[in-house]
Short mmCIF file of C-alpha atoms in Angstrom, two decimals:
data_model
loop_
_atom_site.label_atom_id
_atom_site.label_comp_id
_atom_site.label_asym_id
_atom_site.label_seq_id
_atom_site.Cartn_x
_atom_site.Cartn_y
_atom_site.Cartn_z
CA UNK A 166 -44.70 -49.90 82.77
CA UNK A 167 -44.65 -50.12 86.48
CA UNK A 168 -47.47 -50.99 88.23
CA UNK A 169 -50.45 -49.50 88.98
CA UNK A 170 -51.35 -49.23 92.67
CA UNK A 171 -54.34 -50.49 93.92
CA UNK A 172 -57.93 -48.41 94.11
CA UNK A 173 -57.32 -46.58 97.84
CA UNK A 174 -60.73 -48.50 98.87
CA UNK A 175 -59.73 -51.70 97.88
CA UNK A 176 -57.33 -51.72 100.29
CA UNK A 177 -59.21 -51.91 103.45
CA UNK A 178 -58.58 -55.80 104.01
CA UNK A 179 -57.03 -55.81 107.50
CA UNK A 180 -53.25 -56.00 107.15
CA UNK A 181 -52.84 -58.76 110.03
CA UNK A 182 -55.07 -61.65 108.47
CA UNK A 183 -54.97 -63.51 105.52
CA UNK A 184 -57.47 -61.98 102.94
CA UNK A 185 -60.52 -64.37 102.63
CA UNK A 186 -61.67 -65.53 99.17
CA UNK A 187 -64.48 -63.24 99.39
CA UNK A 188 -62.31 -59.79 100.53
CA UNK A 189 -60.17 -61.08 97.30
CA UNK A 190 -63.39 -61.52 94.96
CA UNK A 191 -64.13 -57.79 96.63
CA UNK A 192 -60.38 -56.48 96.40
CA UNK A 193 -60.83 -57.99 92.44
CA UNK A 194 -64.55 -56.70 91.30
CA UNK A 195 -63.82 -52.61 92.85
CA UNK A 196 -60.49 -52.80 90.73
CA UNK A 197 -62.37 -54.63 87.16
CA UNK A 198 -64.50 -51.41 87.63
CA UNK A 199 -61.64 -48.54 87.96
CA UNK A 200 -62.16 -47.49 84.32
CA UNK A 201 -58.39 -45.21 84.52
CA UNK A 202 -56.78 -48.71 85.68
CA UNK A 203 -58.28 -50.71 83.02
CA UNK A 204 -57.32 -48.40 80.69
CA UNK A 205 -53.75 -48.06 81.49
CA UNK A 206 -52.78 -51.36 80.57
CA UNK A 207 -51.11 -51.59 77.26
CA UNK A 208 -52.87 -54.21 75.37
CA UNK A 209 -50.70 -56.99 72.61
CA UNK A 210 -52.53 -57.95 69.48
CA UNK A 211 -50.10 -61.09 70.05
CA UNK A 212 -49.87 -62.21 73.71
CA UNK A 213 -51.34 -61.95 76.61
CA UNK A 214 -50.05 -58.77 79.17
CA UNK A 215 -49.92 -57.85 82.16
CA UNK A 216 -49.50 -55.43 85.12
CA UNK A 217 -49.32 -56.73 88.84
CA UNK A 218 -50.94 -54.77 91.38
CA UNK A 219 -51.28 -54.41 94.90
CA UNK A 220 -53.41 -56.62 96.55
CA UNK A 221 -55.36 -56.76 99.95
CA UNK A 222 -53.35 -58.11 102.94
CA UNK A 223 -50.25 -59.26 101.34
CA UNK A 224 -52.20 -61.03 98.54
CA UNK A 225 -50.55 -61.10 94.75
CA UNK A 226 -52.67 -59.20 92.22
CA UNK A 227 -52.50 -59.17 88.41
CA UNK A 228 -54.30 -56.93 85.84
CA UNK A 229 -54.47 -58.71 82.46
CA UNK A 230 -55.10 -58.32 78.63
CA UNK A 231 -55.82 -60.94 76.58
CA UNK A 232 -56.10 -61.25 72.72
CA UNK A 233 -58.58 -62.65 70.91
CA UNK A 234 -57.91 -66.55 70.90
CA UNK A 235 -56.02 -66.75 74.08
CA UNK A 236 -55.96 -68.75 77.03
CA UNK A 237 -54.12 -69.81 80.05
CA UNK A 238 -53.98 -73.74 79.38
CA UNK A 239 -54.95 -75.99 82.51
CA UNK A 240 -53.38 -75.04 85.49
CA UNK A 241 -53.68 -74.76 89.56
CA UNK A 242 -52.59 -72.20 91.58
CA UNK A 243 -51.15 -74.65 94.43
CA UNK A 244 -51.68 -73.76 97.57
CA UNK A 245 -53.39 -70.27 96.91
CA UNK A 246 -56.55 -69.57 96.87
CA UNK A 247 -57.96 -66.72 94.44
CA UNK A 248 -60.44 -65.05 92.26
CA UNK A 249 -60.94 -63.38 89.86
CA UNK A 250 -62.93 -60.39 87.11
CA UNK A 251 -63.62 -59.62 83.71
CA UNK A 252 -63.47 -56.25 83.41
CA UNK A 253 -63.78 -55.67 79.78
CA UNK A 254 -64.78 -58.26 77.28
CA UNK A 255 -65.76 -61.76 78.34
CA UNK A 256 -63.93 -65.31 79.32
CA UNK A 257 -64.57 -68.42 79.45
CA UNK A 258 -63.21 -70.91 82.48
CA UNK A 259 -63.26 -74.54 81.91
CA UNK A 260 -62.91 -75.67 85.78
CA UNK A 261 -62.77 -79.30 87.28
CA UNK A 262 -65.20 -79.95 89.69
CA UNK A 263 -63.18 -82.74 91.52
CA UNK A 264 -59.98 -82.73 94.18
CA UNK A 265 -56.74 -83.93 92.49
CA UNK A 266 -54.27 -85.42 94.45
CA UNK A 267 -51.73 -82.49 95.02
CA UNK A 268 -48.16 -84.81 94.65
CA UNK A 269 -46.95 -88.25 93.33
CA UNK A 270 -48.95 -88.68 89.97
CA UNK A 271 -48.21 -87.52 86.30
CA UNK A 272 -51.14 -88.78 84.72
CA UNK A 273 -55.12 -88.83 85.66
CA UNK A 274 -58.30 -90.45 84.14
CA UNK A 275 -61.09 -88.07 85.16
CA UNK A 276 -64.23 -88.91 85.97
CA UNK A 277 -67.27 -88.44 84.01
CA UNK A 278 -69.40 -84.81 85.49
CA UNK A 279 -66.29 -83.40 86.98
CA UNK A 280 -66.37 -80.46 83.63
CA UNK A 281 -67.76 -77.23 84.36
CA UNK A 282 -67.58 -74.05 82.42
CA UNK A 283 -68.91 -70.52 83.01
CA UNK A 284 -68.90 -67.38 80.75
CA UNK A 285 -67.43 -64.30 82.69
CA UNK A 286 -68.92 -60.98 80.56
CA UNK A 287 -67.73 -57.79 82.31
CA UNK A 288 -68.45 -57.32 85.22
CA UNK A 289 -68.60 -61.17 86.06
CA UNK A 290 -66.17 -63.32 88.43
CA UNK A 291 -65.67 -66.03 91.11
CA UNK A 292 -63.28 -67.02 93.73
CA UNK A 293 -62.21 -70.38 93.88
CA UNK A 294 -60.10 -72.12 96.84
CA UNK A 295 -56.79 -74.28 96.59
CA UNK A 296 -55.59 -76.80 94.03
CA UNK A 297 -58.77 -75.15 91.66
CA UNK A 298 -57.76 -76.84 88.33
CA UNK A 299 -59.04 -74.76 85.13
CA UNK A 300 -58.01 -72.72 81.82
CA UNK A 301 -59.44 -69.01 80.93
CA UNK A 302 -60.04 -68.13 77.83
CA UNK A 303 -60.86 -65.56 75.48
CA UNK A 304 -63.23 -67.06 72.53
CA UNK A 305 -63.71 -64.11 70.64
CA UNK A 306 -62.03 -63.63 67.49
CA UNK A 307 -61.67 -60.05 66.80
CA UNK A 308 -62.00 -58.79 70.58
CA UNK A 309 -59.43 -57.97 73.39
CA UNK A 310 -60.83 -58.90 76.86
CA UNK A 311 -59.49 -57.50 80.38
CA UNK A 312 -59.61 -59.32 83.76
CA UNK A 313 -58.17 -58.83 87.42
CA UNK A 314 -56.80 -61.48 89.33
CA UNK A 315 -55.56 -61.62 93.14
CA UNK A 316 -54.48 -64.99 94.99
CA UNK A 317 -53.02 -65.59 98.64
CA UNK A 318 -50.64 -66.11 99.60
CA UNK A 319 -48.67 -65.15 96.75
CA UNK A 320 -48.34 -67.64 94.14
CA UNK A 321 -45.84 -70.44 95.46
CA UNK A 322 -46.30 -72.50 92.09
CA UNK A 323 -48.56 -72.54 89.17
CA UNK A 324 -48.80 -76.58 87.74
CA UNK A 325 -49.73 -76.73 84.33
CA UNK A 326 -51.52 -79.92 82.97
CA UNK A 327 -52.05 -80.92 79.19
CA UNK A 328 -55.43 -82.55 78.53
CA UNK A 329 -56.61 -84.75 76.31
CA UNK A 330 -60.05 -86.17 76.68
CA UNK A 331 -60.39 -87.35 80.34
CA UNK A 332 -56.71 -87.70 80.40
CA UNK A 333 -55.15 -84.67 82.44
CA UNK A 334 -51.42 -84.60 82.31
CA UNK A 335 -49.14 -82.50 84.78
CA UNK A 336 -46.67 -81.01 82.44
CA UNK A 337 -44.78 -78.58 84.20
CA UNK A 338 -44.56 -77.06 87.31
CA UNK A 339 -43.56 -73.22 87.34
CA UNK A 340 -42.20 -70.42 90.42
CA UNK A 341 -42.12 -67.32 90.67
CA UNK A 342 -39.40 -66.46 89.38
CA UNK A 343 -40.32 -68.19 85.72
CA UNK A 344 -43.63 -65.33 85.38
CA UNK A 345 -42.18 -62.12 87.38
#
C-alpha cells in the first residue's frame, strides 16, 4: 500500500528549520485524529504494520498497527528526537528516566528510580528528545491499537537493548535500510 500523505494542515512546519519536538507532537496528534488515515491502514492479527507518512520539515513519519500483545522491545532512536500518538486503542511506554552513554559500552547496571511508564489511551502522546531509551506496548489481549510516530531528522539508527532486571544490554544496532 503506498503511503498515505500527510493531513494538508499538518504540514505547515516551516520547510527551512528543523521541526521542534513540539511541531512533531503537533504534526503527530492532527494526524492520530484523521479518522480516513487511521482507517486506511491494513491491520495484522500477527505483526505489527505499518505505513510511513509525510512528516513536517523533512521529519520521518510512521502510522502503525499493533496486535494485541505487541511491543517494540527497548530501543533509542539515536540522534533523533520524536513523538508520538495513540490514535486508536491504548499503549503502554516503559521509558528510562536517565542519560546513557551514547558509544563504547555493551552492558549497563541502572540505577534504582530511573523506570517510568505511562498509559497512552487515544488520543494521548509525548515527545521525547535524543537517545530516549523505552519499549511501547500494546497490553491488551483481544484489541488492535493504532499510533503515529514522526522523528527528526530521519532515523539514522534505532539501538535495541535486551533487559533483564537493572541490566540493559545493547543488542543490536539497526539502519535504515534493515526497517524501509
Amino acid at each position: 500500500m503506498p503511503a498515505s500523505p500527510a493531513p494538508a494542515s499538518a504540514a505547515s512546519a516551516a520547510d527551512t528549520a528543523a521541526p521542534t519536538q513540539a511541531e512533531l507532537l503537533d504534526f503527530v496528534r492532527r494526524a492520530a485524529a484523521d479518522a480516513e488515515l487511521i482507517a486506511s491502514l491494513p491491520l495484522d492479527p500477527e505483526g505489527r504494520t505499518w505505513v510511513r507518512l509525510e512528516g513536517p520539515g523533512g521529519s520521518e513519519a510512521w502510522l502503525i498497527g499493533w496486535p494485541p500483545g505487541t511491543g517494540t522491545g527497548w530501543h533509542d532512536h539515536a540522534d533523533s528526537v520524536g513523538a508520538f500518538v495513540t490514535a486508536a486503542g491504548e499503549l503502554k511506554e516503559n521509558a528510562l528516566a536517565a542519560r546513557l552513554p551514547t558509544d563504547g559500552w555493551k552492558t549497563l547496571e541502572l540505577s534504582e528510580g530511573v523506570d517510568r511508564e505511562r498509559r497512552l489511551p487515544t488520543g494521548k502522546g509525548r515527545a521525547f528528545g535524543q537517545h530516549h531509551v523505552h519499549e511501547v506496548l500494546n497490553e491488551s489481549a483481544d484489541r488492535h491499537a493504532v499510533s503515529v510516530h514522526a522523528y527528526y531528522p530521519p532515523l539514522p539508527q534505532i539501538r535495541r537493548y535486551s533487559r533483564t532486571g537493572p541490566t540493559l544490554r545493547l543488542e543490536q544496532v539497526e539502519r535504515p535500510q534493515d526497517w524501509q
